[in-house]
mmCIF file with all atom_site columns, C-alpha atoms in Angstrom:
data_model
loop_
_atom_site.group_PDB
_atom_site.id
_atom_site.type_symbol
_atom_site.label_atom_id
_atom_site.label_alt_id
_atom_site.label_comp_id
_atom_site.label_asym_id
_atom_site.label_entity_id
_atom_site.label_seq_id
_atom_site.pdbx_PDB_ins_code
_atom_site.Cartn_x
_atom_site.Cartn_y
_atom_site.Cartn_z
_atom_site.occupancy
_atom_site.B_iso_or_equiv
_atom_site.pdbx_formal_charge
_atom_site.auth_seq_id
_atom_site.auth_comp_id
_atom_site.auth_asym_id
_atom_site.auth_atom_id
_atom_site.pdbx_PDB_model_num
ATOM 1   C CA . UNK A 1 1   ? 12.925  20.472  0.754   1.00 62.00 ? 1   UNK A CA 1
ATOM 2   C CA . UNK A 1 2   ? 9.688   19.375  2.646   1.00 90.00 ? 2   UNK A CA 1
ATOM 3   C CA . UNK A 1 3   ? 7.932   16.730  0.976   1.00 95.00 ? 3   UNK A CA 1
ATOM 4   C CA . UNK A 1 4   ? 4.550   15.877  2.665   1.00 96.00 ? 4   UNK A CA 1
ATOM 5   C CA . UNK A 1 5   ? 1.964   13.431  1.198   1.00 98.00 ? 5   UNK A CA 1
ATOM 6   C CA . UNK A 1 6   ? -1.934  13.670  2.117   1.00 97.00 ? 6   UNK A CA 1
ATOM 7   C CA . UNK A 1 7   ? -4.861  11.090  1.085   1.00 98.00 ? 7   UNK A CA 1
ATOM 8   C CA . UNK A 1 8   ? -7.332  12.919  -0.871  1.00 98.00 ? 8   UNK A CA 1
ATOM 9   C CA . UNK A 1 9   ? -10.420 12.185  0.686   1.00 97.00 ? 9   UNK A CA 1
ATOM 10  C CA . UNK A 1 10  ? -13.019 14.666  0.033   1.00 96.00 ? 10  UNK A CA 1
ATOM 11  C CA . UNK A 1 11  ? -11.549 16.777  -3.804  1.00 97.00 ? 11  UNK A CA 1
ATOM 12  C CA . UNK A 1 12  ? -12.491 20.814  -3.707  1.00 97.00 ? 12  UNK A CA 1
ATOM 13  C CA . UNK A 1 13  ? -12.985 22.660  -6.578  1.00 97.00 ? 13  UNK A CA 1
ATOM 14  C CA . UNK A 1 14  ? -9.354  23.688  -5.880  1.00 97.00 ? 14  UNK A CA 1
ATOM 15  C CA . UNK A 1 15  ? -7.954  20.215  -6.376  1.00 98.00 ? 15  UNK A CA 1
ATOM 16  C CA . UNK A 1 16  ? -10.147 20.118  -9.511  1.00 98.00 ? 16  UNK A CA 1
ATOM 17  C CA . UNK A 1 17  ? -8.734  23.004  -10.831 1.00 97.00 ? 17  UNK A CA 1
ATOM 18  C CA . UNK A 1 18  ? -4.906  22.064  -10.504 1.00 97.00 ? 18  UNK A CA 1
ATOM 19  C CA . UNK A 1 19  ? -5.822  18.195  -12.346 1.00 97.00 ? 19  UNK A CA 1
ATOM 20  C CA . UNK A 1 20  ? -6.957  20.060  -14.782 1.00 97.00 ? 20  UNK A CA 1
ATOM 21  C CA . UNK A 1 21  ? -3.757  21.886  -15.796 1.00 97.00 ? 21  UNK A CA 1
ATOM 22  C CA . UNK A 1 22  ? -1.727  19.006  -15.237 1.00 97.00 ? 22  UNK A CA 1
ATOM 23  C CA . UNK A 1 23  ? -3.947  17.047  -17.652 1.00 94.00 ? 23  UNK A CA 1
ATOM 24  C CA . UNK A 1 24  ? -4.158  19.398  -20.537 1.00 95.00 ? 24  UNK A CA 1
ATOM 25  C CA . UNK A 1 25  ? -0.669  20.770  -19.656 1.00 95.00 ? 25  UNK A CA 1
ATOM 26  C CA . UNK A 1 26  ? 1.164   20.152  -23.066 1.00 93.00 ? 26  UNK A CA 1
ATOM 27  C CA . UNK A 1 27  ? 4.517   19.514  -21.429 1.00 92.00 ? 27  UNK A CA 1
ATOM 28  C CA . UNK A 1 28  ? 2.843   16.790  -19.357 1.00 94.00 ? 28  UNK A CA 1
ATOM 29  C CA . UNK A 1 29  ? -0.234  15.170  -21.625 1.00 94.00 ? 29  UNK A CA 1
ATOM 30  C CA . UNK A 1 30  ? 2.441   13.009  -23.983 1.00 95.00 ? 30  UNK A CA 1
ATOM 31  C CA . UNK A 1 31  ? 3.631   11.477  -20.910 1.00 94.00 ? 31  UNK A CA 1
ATOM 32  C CA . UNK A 1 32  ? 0.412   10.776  -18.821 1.00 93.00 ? 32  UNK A CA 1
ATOM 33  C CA . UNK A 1 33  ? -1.968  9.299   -21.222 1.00 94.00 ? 33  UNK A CA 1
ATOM 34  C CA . UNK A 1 34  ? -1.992  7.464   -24.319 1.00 95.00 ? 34  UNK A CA 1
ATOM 35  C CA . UNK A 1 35  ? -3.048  9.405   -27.443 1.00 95.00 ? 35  UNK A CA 1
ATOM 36  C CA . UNK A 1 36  ? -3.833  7.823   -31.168 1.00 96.00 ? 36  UNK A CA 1
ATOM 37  C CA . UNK A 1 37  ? -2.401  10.770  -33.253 1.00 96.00 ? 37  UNK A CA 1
ATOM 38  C CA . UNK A 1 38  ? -1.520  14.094  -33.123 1.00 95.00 ? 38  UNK A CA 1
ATOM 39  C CA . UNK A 1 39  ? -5.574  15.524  -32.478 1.00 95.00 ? 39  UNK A CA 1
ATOM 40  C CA . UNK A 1 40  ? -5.793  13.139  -29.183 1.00 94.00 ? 40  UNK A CA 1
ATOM 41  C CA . UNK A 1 41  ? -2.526  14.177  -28.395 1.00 92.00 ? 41  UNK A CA 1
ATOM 42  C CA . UNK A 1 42  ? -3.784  17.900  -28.395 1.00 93.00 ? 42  UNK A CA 1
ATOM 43  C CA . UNK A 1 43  ? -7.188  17.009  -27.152 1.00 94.00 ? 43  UNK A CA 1
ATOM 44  C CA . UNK A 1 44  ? -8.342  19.128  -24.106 1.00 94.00 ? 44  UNK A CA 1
ATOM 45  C CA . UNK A 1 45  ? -9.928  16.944  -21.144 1.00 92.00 ? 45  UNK A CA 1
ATOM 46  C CA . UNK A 1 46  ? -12.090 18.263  -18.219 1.00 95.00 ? 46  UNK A CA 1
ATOM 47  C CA . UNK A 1 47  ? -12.369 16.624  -15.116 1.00 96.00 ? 47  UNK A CA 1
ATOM 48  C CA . UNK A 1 48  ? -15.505 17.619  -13.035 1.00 97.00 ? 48  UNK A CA 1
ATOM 49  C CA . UNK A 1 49  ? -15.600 17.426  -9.100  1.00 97.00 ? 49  UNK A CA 1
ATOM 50  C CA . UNK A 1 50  ? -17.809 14.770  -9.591  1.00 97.00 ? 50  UNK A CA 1
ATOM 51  C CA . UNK A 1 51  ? -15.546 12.710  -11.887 1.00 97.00 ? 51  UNK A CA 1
ATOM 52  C CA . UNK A 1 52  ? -12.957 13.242  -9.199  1.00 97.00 ? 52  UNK A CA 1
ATOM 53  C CA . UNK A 1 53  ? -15.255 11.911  -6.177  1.00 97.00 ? 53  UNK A CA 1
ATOM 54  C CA . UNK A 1 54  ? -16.470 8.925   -8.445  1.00 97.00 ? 54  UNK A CA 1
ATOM 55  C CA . UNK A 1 55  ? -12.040 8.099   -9.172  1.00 96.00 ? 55  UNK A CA 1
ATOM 56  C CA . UNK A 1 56  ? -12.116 8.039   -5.215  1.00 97.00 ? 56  UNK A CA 1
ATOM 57  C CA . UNK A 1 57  ? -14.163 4.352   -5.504  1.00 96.00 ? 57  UNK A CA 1
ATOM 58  C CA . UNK A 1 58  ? -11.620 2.793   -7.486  1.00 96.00 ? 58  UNK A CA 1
ATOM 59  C CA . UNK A 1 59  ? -8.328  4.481   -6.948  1.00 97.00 ? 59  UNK A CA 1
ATOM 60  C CA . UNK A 1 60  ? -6.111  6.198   -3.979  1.00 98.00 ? 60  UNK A CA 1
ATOM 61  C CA . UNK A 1 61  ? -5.073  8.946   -4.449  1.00 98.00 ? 61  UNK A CA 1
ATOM 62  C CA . UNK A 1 62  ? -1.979  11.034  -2.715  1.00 98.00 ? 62  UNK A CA 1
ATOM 63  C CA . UNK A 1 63  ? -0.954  14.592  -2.879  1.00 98.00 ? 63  UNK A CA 1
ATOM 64  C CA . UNK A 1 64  ? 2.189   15.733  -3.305  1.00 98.00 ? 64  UNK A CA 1
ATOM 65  C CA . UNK A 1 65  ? 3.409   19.125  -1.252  1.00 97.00 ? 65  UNK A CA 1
ATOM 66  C CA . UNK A 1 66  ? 6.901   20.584  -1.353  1.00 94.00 ? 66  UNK A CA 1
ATOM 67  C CA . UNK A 1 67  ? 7.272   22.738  1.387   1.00 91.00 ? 67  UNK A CA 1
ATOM 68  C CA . UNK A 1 68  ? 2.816   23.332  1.144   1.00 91.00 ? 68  UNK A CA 1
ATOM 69  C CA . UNK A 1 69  ? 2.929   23.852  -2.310  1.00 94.00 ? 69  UNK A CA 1
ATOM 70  C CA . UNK A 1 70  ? 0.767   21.221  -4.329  1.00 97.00 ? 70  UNK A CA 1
ATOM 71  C CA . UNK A 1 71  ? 3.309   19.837  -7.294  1.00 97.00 ? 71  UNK A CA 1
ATOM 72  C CA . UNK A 1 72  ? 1.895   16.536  -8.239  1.00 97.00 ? 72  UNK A CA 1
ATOM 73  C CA . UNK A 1 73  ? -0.148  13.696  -7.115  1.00 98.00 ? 73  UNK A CA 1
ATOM 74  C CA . UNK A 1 74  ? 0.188   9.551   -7.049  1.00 98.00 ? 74  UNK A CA 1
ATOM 75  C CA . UNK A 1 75  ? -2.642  7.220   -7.055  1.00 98.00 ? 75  UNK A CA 1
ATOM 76  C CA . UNK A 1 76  ? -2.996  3.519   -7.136  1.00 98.00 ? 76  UNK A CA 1
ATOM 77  C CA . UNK A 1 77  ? -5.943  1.019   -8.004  1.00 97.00 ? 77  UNK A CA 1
ATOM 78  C CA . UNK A 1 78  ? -5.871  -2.576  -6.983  1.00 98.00 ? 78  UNK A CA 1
ATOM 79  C CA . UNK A 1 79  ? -6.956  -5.271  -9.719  1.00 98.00 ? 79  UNK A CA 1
ATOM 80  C CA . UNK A 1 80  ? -7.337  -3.098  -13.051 1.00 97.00 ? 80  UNK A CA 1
ATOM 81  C CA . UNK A 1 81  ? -8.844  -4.321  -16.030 1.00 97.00 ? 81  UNK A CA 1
ATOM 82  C CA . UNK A 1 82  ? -5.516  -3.186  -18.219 1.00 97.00 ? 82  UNK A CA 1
ATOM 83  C CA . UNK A 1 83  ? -2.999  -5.255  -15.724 1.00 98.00 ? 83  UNK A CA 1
ATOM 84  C CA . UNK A 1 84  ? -0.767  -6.441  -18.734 1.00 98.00 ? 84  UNK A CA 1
ATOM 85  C CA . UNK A 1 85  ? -0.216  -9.871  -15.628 1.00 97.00 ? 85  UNK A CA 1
ATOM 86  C CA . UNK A 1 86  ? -3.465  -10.300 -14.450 1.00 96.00 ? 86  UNK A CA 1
ATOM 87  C CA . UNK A 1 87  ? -2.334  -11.462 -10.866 1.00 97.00 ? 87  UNK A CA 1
ATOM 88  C CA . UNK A 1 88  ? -4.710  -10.800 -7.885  1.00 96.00 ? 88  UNK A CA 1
ATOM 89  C CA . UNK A 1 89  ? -4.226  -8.549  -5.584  1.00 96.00 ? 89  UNK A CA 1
ATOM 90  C CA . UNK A 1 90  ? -2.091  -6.306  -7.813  1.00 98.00 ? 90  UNK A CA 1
ATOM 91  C CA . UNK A 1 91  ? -1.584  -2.474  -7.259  1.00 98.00 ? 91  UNK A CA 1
ATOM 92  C CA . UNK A 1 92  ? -1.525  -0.558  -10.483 1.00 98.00 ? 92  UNK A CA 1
ATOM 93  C CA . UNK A 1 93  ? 0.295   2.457   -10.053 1.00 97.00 ? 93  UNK A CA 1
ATOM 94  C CA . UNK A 1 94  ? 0.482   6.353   -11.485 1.00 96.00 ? 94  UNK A CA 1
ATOM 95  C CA . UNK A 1 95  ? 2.305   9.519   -10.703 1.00 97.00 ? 95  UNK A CA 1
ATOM 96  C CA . UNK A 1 96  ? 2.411   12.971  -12.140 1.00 96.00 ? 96  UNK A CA 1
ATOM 97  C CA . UNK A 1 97  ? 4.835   15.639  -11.261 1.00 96.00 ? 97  UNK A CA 1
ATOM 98  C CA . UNK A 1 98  ? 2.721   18.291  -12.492 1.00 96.00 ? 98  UNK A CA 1
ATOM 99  C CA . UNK A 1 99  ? 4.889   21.468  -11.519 1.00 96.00 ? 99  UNK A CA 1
ATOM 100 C CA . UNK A 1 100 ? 7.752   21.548  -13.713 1.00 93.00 ? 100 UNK A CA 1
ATOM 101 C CA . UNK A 1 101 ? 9.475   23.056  -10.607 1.00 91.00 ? 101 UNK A CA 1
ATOM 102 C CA . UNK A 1 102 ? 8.964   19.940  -8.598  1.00 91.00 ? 102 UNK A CA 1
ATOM 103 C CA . UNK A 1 103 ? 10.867  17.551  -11.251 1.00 90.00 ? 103 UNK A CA 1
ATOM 104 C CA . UNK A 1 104 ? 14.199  15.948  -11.509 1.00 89.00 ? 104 UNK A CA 1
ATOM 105 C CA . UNK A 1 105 ? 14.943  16.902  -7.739  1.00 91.00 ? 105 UNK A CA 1
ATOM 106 C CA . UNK A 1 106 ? 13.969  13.183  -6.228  1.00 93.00 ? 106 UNK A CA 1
ATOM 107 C CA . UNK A 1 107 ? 10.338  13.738  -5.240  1.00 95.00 ? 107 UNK A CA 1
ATOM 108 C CA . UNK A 1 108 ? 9.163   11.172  -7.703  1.00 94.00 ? 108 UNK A CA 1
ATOM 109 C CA . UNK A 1 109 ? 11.521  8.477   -5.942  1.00 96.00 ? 109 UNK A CA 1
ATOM 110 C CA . UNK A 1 110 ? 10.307  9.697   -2.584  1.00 96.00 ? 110 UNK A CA 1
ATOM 111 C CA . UNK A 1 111 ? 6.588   9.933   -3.509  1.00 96.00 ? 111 UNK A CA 1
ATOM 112 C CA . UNK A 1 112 ? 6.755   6.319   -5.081  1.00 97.00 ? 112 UNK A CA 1
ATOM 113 C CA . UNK A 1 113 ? 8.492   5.105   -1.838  1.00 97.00 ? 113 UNK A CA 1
ATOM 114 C CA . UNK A 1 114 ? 5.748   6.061   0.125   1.00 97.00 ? 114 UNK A CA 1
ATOM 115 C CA . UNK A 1 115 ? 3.242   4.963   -1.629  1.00 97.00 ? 115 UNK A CA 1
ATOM 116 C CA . UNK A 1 116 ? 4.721   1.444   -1.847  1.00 98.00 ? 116 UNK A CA 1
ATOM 117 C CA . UNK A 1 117 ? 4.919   1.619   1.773   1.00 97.00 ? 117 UNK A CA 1
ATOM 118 C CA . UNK A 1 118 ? 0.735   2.753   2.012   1.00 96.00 ? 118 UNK A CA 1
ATOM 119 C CA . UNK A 1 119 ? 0.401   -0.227  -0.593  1.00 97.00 ? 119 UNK A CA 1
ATOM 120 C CA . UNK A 1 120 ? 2.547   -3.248  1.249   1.00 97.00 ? 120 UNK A CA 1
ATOM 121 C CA . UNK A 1 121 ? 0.269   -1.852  4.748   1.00 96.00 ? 121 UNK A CA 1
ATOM 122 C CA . UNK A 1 122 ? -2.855  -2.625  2.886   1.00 95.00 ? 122 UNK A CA 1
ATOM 123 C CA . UNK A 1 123 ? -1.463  -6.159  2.299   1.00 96.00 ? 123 UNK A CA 1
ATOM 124 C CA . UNK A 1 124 ? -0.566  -5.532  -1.790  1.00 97.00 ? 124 UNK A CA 1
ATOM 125 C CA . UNK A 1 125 ? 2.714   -7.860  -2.660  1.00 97.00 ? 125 UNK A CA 1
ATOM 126 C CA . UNK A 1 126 ? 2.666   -6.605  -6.199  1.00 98.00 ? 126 UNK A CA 1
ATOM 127 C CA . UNK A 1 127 ? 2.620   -3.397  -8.366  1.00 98.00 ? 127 UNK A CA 1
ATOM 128 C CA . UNK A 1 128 ? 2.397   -3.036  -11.602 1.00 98.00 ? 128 UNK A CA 1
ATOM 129 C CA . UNK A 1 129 ? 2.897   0.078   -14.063 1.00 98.00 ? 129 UNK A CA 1
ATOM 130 C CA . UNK A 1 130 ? 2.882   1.158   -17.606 1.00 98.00 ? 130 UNK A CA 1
ATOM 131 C CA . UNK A 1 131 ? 5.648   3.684   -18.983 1.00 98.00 ? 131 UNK A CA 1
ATOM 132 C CA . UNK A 1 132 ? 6.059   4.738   -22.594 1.00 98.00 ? 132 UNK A CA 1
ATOM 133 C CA . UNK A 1 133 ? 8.812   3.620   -24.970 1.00 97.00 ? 133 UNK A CA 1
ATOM 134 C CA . UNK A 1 134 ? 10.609  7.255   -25.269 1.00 97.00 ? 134 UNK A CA 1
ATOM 135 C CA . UNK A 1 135 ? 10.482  7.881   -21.757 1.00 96.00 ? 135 UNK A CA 1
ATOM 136 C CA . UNK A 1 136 ? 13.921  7.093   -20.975 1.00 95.00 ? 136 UNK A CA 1
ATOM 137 C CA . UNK A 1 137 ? 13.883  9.182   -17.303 1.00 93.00 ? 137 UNK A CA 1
ATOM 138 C CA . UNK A 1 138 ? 10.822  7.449   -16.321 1.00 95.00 ? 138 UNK A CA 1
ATOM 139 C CA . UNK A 1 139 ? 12.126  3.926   -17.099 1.00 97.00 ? 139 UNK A CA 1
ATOM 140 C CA . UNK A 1 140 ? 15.629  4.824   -14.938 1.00 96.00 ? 140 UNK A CA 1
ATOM 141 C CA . UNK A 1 141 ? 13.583  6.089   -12.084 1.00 96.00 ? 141 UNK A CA 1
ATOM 142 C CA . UNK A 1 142 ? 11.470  2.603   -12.116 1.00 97.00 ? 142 UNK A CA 1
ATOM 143 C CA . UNK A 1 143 ? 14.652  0.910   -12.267 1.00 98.00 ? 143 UNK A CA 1
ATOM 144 C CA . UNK A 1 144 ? 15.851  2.476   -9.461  1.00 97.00 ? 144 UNK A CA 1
ATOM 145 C CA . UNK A 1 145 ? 13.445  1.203   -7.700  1.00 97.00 ? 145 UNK A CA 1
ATOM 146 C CA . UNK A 1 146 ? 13.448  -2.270  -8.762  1.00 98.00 ? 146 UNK A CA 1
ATOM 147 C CA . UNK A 1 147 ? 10.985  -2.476  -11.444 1.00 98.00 ? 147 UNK A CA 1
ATOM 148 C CA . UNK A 1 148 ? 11.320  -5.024  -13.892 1.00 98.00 ? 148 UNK A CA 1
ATOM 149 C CA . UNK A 1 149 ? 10.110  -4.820  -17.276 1.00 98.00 ? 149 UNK A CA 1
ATOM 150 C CA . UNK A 1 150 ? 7.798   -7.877  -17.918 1.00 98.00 ? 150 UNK A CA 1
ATOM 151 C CA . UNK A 1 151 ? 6.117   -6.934  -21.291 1.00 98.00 ? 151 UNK A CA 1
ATOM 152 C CA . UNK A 1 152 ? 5.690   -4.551  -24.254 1.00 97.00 ? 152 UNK A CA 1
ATOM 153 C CA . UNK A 1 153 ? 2.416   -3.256  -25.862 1.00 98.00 ? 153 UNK A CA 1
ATOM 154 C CA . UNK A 1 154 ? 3.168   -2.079  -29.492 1.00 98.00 ? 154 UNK A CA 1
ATOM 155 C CA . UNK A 1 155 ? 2.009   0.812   -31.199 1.00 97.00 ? 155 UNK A CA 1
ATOM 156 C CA . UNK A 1 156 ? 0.593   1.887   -27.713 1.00 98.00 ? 156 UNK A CA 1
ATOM 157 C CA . UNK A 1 157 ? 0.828   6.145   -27.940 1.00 98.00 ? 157 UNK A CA 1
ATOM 158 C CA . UNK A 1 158 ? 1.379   8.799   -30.299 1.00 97.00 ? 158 UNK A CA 1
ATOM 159 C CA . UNK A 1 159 ? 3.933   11.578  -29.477 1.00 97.00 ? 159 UNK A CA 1
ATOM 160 C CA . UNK A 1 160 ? 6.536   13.093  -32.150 1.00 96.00 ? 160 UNK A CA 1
ATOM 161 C CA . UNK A 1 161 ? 4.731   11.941  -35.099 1.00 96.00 ? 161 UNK A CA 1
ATOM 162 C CA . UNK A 1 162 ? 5.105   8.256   -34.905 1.00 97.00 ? 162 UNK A CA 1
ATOM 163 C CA . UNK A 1 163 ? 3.205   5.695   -32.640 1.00 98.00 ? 163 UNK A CA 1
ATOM 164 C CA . UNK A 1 164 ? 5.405   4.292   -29.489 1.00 98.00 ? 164 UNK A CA 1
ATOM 165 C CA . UNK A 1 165 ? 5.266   0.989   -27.283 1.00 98.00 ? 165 UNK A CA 1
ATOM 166 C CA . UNK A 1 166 ? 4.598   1.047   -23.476 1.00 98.00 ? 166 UNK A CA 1
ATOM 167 C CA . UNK A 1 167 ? 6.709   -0.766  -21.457 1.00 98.00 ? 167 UNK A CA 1
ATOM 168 C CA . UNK A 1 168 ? 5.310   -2.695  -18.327 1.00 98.00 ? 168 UNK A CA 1
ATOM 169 C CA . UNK A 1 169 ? 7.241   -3.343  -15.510 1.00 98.00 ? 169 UNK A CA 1
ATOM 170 C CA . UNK A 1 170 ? 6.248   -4.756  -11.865 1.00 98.00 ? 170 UNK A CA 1
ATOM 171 C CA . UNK A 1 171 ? 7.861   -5.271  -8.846  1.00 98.00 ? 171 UNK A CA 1
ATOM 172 C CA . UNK A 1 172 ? 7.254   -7.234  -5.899  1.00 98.00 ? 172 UNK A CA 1
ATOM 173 C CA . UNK A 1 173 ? 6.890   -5.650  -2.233  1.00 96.00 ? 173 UNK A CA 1
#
């Protein structure tokens, strides 16, 4: 397996193209962004190249290759309005394995490695992340490595006709 991260610096229609299937990917939408009932939850989003270049102000974002194929990406922004501990200097972190082919093998430990790594060089000592209530792989994977829960937000998402908490957990670099 050759997993190879890159900084996306200047998004092509390509990279456009691929977001978009991840985010309106129905295996993948319950777990990436909170919905308010079953309508959000099948809403179809489209992000523009523009969009994309204006996300490259406030956020870092990393692509993730196995062996030159594009299977997900990571991203971080520092200092986020939604921080559930509003602690300067705080890296808010998200990841999407968006080619079913590409999970449960590791890359999402490896790819979150890295990025803490890219984080603590830019002088970040804390990270901070939000995972939903039923998603019992992504908790284990954040406990893996060393995330700690530190709160609970209530009635946060829709999935599987009921509404679900998100769980926030940090960790210190």
């Amino acid at each position: 397996m050759g997993i190879n991260f890159i900084k996306l610096t200047q998004p092509s229609p390509d990279i456009v193209d691929v977001f978009n299937r991840w985010e309106n990917d129905p295996d993948l939408v319950y777990l990436t962004r909170p919905n308010q009932d079953q309508s959000a939850l099948e809403r179809q989003e489209l992000l523009t190249l523009e969009a994309l270049e204006n996300r490259l102000k406030h956020q870092y974002i990393y692509l993730i290759y196995n062996n030159d194929y594009l299977i997900g990406e990571m991203n971080y922004m520092i200092d986020p309005s939604h921080l559930y501990k509003k602690i300067p200097g705080t890296a808010w972190l998200g990841i999407t394995i968006g080619e079913s082919d590409g999970r449960g093998k590791g890359i999402g430990y490896t790819a979150i490695q890295y990025l803490e790594k890219e984080m603590k060089a830019q002088g970040l000592k804390r990270i901070e992340l939000g995972v939903f209530e039923f998603n019992a792989a992504g908790q284990k994977l954040y406990r893996r490595l060393g995330y700690k829960q530190i709160g609970l937000i209530k009635d946060f998402t829709y999935y599987q006709g009921r509404m679900w908490s998100d769980i926030r957990m940090e960790k210190y670099l």
